[in-house]
Structures are given as structure tokens and as C-alpha cells.
Amino acid sequence: MIGNDIVDLKYSSTRWTRPRFLDKVFTPKEQTLIFSTEHQHQTLWLLWSMKEAVYKIHVRQFGERFFNPTRLVCELTSQEKGLVRIDDNCYFTESTVTEDYVYTVAKQDQNQEVCTSIFKTKKEEYTIQSNVLKQQLLKSISQTEKIDRNVLSINKTHLGIPEVFVNSEKSPKLISLTHCGRFSGFAY
């Protein structure tokens, strides 16, 4: 299983230093990490991105949504890699942090191969960005899997989880979509 998340650092809130926000989203250990780094803004959104990417896997895996970000506990194992634990479940993350964005891909299996792409979107409107993202994902799947693009589609489950369909039949291929501000990304 996979999940992904992107945060456009230009459009992410800089008012995150409010204690009530930090206490609702980050554990005391995570808050210590944020305030101990030189790039606090990027570190905060890195941890957020890790939590969001893992949340997508967990919801798909267990079929239950929840809002309790401190239930997802992040640990950085290197600049790009980390672990996120939810209860007794452990997930692996790989992140890219630039001046413009933070992008994370989460996996249940550390050795799982993932095809992923990040791109800048010219239009920032939500629906346009969402449609462009879906079309880019389907184009990529069409090319890598050698499937006619015209027989591919994306539908969402009752939990909002996107799924790929081939000739109107659900594909076993798991996908994850994300967009924020000027950036979009997919993983499968």
C-alpha cells in the first residue's frame, strides 16, 4: 500500500507557532524536533506530510477515517527517510524537501517499488489542478503498463480513496494523489 502528500511551502501557513495548533497535530517529541532544527517551517511541514501520506494508507487498510494527528508518531531516520507509527502499525516514508515544497511517499513495505511524479501546475484552482493530476497519472499508467489510455479511469470509494479502473473494472493497482498550491504529485 502507498500514500503520498505534497505541501507547497509558499502557501502553507506561517502561523503554525500557535501552541494549540502544535499540541493538536504534533507529539511533544515532534515539537522538540521542529524547534531544534534550523529550518523549522520546512521540518514542521515535513512531519505533516509524513502523517498525511501514512494516513492515506491507514484509511485504505482499515477503512476508517479519524482526526487525531498525534496518533501518528513520526521519527526521522535520515534527511529523506522516516518511520510513522499508528498504534501497532509501522510505515516507511521517503521525502523530498526543497525551498518550494515538501513531498512524501509512504509505503507499508519498505522494499516496495513506487512510480511517482511531482509537477508544477499552471492553474492553482482546486478542480483544474485535480483534473490535471488525474490525467497525468492515467497517462503515466498507460505508458508504463502499455494500456490504452482511453480504457483507464479513476473513481473514488465512499471514503474518498481514488482507484483505477480498466474497462470499467477495478484494477488491483493502488494509487495515491496529492496537490497543494502550485504542485501536484502521484504515486503508484
mmCIF file of N, CA, C and O in Angstrom, residues 32-68:
data_model
loop_
_atom_site.group_PDB
_atom_site.id
_atom_site.type_symbol
_atom_site.label_atom_id
_atom_site.label_comp_id
_atom_site.label_asym_id
_atom_site.label_seq_id
_atom_site.Cartn_x
_atom_site.Cartn_y
_atom_site.Cartn_z
ATOM 1 N N THR A 32 9.666 19.139 19.749
ATOM 2 C CA THR A 32 11.079 19.366 20.091
ATOM 3 C C THR A 32 11.940 19.311 18.835
ATOM 4 O O THR A 32 12.823 20.149 18.640
ATOM 5 N N LEU A 33 11.670 18.341 17.980
ATOM 6 C CA LEU A 33 12.414 18.221 16.722
ATOM 7 C C LEU A 33 12.223 19.475 15.865
ATOM 8 O O LEU A 33 13.198 20.022 15.330
ATOM 9 N N ILE A 34 10.995 19.937 15.738
ATOM 10 C CA ILE A 34 10.710 21.119 14.923
ATOM 11 C C ILE A 34 11.517 22.318 15.415
ATOM 12 O O ILE A 34 12.170 23.015 14.640
ATOM 13 N N PHE A 35 11.480 22.568 16.714
ATOM 14 C CA PHE A 35 12.132 23.759 17.258
ATOM 15 C C PHE A 35 13.646 23.628 17.376
ATOM 16 O O PHE A 35 14.330 24.629 17.574
ATOM 17 N N SER A 36 14.166 22.399 17.218
ATOM 18 C CA SER A 36 15.618 22.217 17.331
ATOM 19 C C SER A 36 16.327 22.311 15.985
ATOM 20 O O SER A 36 17.551 22.266 15.923
ATOM 21 N N THR A 37 15.557 22.436 14.894
ATOM 22 C CA THR A 37 16.180 22.488 13.574
ATOM 23 C C THR A 37 16.328 23.923 13.091
ATOM 24 O O THR A 37 15.604 24.825 13.526
ATOM 25 N N GLU A 38 17.250 24.102 12.177
ATOM 26 C CA GLU A 38 17.486 25.418 11.587
ATOM 27 C C GLU A 38 16.320 25.847 10.699
ATOM 28 O O GLU A 38 15.965 27.015 10.627
ATOM 29 N N HIS A 39 15.701 24.882 10.034
ATOM 30 C CA HIS A 39 14.602 25.158 9.098
ATOM 31 C C HIS A 39 13.287 24.651 9.698
ATOM 32 O O HIS A 39 12.734 23.644 9.254
ATOM 33 N N GLN A 40 12.799 25.383 10.689
ATOM 34 C CA GLN A 40 11.619 24.940 11.431
ATOM 35 C C GLN A 40 10.387 24.809 10.541
ATOM 36 O O GLN A 40 9.623 23.842 10.661
ATOM 37 N N HIS A 41 10.168 25.776 9.663
ATOM 38 C CA HIS A 41 8.996 25.764 8.783
ATOM 39 C C HIS A 41 8.994 24.499 7.916
ATOM 40 O O HIS A 41 7.979 23.803 7.814
ATOM 41 N N GLN A 42 10.133 24.193 7.304
ATOM 42 C CA GLN A 42 10.226 23.004 6.458
ATOM 43 C C GLN A 42 10.075 21.720 7.276
ATOM 44 O O GLN A 42 9.422 20.772 6.836
ATOM 45 N N THR A 43 10.654 21.686 8.464
ATOM 46 C CA THR A 43 10.569 20.487 9.305
ATOM 47 C C THR A 43 9.137 20.234 9.745
ATOM 48 O O THR A 43 8.656 19.094 9.716
ATOM 49 N N LEU A 44 8.423 21.285 10.123
ATOM 50 C CA LEU A 44 7.032 21.132 10.515
ATOM 51 C C LEU A 44 6.223 20.529 9.366
ATOM 52 O O LEU A 44 5.495 19.553 9.560
ATOM 53 N N TRP A 45 6.369 21.079 8.178
ATOM 54 C CA TRP A 45 5.579 20.591 7.045
ATOM 55 C C TRP A 45 6.078 19.233 6.551
ATOM 56 O O TRP A 45 5.313 18.461 5.968
ATOM 57 N N LEU A 46 7.333 18.896 6.809
ATOM 58 C CA LEU A 46 7.824 17.551 6.526
ATOM 59 C C LEU A 46 7.076 16.533 7.391
ATOM 60 O O LEU A 46 6.560 15.533 6.895
ATOM 61 N N LEU A 47 7.000 16.800 8.691
ATOM 62 C CA LEU A 47 6.298 15.886 9.595
ATOM 63 C C LEU A 47 4.809 15.809 9.235
ATOM 64 O O LEU A 47 4.214 14.734 9.250
ATOM 65 N N TRP A 48 4.219 16.954 8.891
ATOM 66 C CA TRP A 48 2.817 16.977 8.464
ATOM 67 C C TRP A 48 2.630 16.086 7.230
ATOM 68 O O TRP A 48 1.710 15.285 7.161
ATOM 69 N N SER A 49 3.511 16.241 6.255
ATOM 70 C CA SER A 49 3.443 15.479 5.016
ATOM 71 C C SER A 49 3.591 13.983 5.282
ATOM 72 O O SER A 49 2.893 13.159 4.677
ATOM 73 N N MET A 50 4.478 13.614 6.176
ATOM 74 C CA MET A 50 4.650 12.212 6.545
ATOM 75 C C MET A 50 3.356 11.662 7.136
ATOM 76 O O MET A 50 2.904 10.567 6.776
ATOM 77 N N LYS A 51 2.748 12.422 8.030
ATOM 78 C CA LYS A 51 1.496 11.987 8.661
ATOM 79 C C LYS A 51 0.381 11.838 7.626
ATOM 80 O O LYS A 51 -0.366 10.859 7.645
ATOM 81 N N GLU A 52 0.261 12.806 6.737
ATOM 82 C CA GLU A 52 -0.801 12.762 5.719
ATOM 83 C C GLU A 52 -0.629 11.580 4.775
ATOM 84 O O GLU A 52 -1.600 10.902 4.436
ATOM 85 N N ALA A 53 0.597 11.324 4.339
ATOM 86 C CA ALA A 53 0.854 10.215 3.423
ATOM 87 C C ALA A 53 0.528 8.874 4.086
ATOM 88 O O ALA A 53 -0.093 7.997 3.480
ATOM 89 N N VAL A 54 0.916 8.727 5.340
ATOM 90 C CA VAL A 54 0.643 7.490 6.067
ATOM 91 C C VAL A 54 -0.845 7.357 6.377
ATOM 92 O O VAL A 54 -1.411 6.262 6.311
ATOM 93 N N TYR A 55 -1.490 8.459 6.695
ATOM 94 C CA TYR A 55 -2.928 8.438 6.964
ATOM 95 C C TYR A 55 -3.695 7.837 5.779
ATOM 96 O O TYR A 55 -4.624 7.052 5.956
ATOM 97 N N LYS A 56 -3.275 8.183 4.569
ATOM 98 C CA LYS A 56 -3.936 7.651 3.370
ATOM 99 C C LYS A 56 -3.829 6.124 3.310
ATOM 100 O O LYS A 56 -4.785 5.437 2.948
ATOM 101 N N ILE A 57 -2.674 5.586 3.659
ATOM 102 C CA ILE A 57 -2.511 4.128 3.679
ATOM 103 C C ILE A 57 -3.403 3.524 4.757
ATOM 104 O O ILE A 57 -4.101 2.543 4.523
ATOM 105 N N HIS A 58 -3.346 4.092 5.928
ATOM 106 C CA HIS A 58 -4.059 3.540 7.074
ATOM 107 C C HIS A 58 -5.575 3.512 6.830
ATOM 108 O O HIS A 58 -6.241 2.530 7.140
ATOM 109 N N VAL A 59 -6.109 4.585 6.246
ATOM 110 C CA VAL A 59 -7.542 4.626 5.951
ATOM 111 C C VAL A 59 -7.890 3.558 4.916
ATOM 112 O O VAL A 59 -8.890 2.848 5.044
ATOM 113 N N ARG A 60 -7.062 3.411 3.899
ATOM 114 C CA ARG A 60 -7.304 2.371 2.892
ATOM 115 C C ARG A 60 -7.230 0.982 3.534
ATOM 116 O O ARG A 60 -8.058 0.112 3.268
ATOM 117 N N GLN A 61 -6.252 0.783 4.386
ATOM 118 C CA GLN A 61 -6.017 -0.518 5.003
ATOM 119 C C GLN A 61 -7.142 -0.921 5.970
ATOM 120 O O GLN A 61 -7.580 -2.065 5.974
ATOM 121 N N PHE A 62 -7.602 0.034 6.782
ATOM 122 C CA PHE A 62 -8.560 -0.307 7.829
ATOM 123 C C PHE A 62 -9.974 0.227 7.583
ATOM 124 O O PHE A 62 -10.893 -0.064 8.342
ATOM 125 N N GLY A 63 -10.162 1.039 6.517
ATOM 126 C CA GLY A 63 -11.498 1.502 6.161
ATOM 127 C C GLY A 63 -12.135 2.435 7.173
ATOM 128 O O GLY A 63 -13.354 2.489 7.279
ATOM 129 N N GLU A 64 -11.314 3.171 7.892
ATOM 130 C CA GLU A 64 -11.838 4.054 8.935
ATOM 131 C C GLU A 64 -11.078 5.378 8.924
ATOM 132 O O GLU A 64 -9.850 5.396 8.990
ATOM 133 N N ARG A 65 -11.837 6.479 8.849
ATOM 134 C CA ARG A 65 -11.225 7.804 8.934
ATOM 135 C C ARG A 65 -11.230 8.257 10.391
ATOM 136 O O ARG A 65 -12.101 7.876 11.160
ATOM 137 N N PHE A 66 -10.255 9.091 10.714
ATOM 138 C CA PHE A 66 -10.199 9.649 12.072
ATOM 139 C C PHE A 66 -9.429 10.960 12.031
ATOM 140 O O PHE A 66 -8.654 11.207 11.107
ATOM 141 N N PHE A 67 -9.668 11.818 13.020
ATOM 142 C CA PHE A 67 -8.855 13.034 13.148
ATOM 143 C C PHE A 67 -8.201 13.007 14.515
ATOM 144 O O PHE A 67 -8.821 13.315 15.528
ATOM 145 N N ASN A 68 -6.958 12.572 14.514
ATOM 146 C CA ASN A 68 -6.137 12.551 15.715
ATOM 147 C C ASN A 68 -4.691 12.492 15.265
ATOM 148 O O ASN A 68 -4.052 11.446 15.344
#
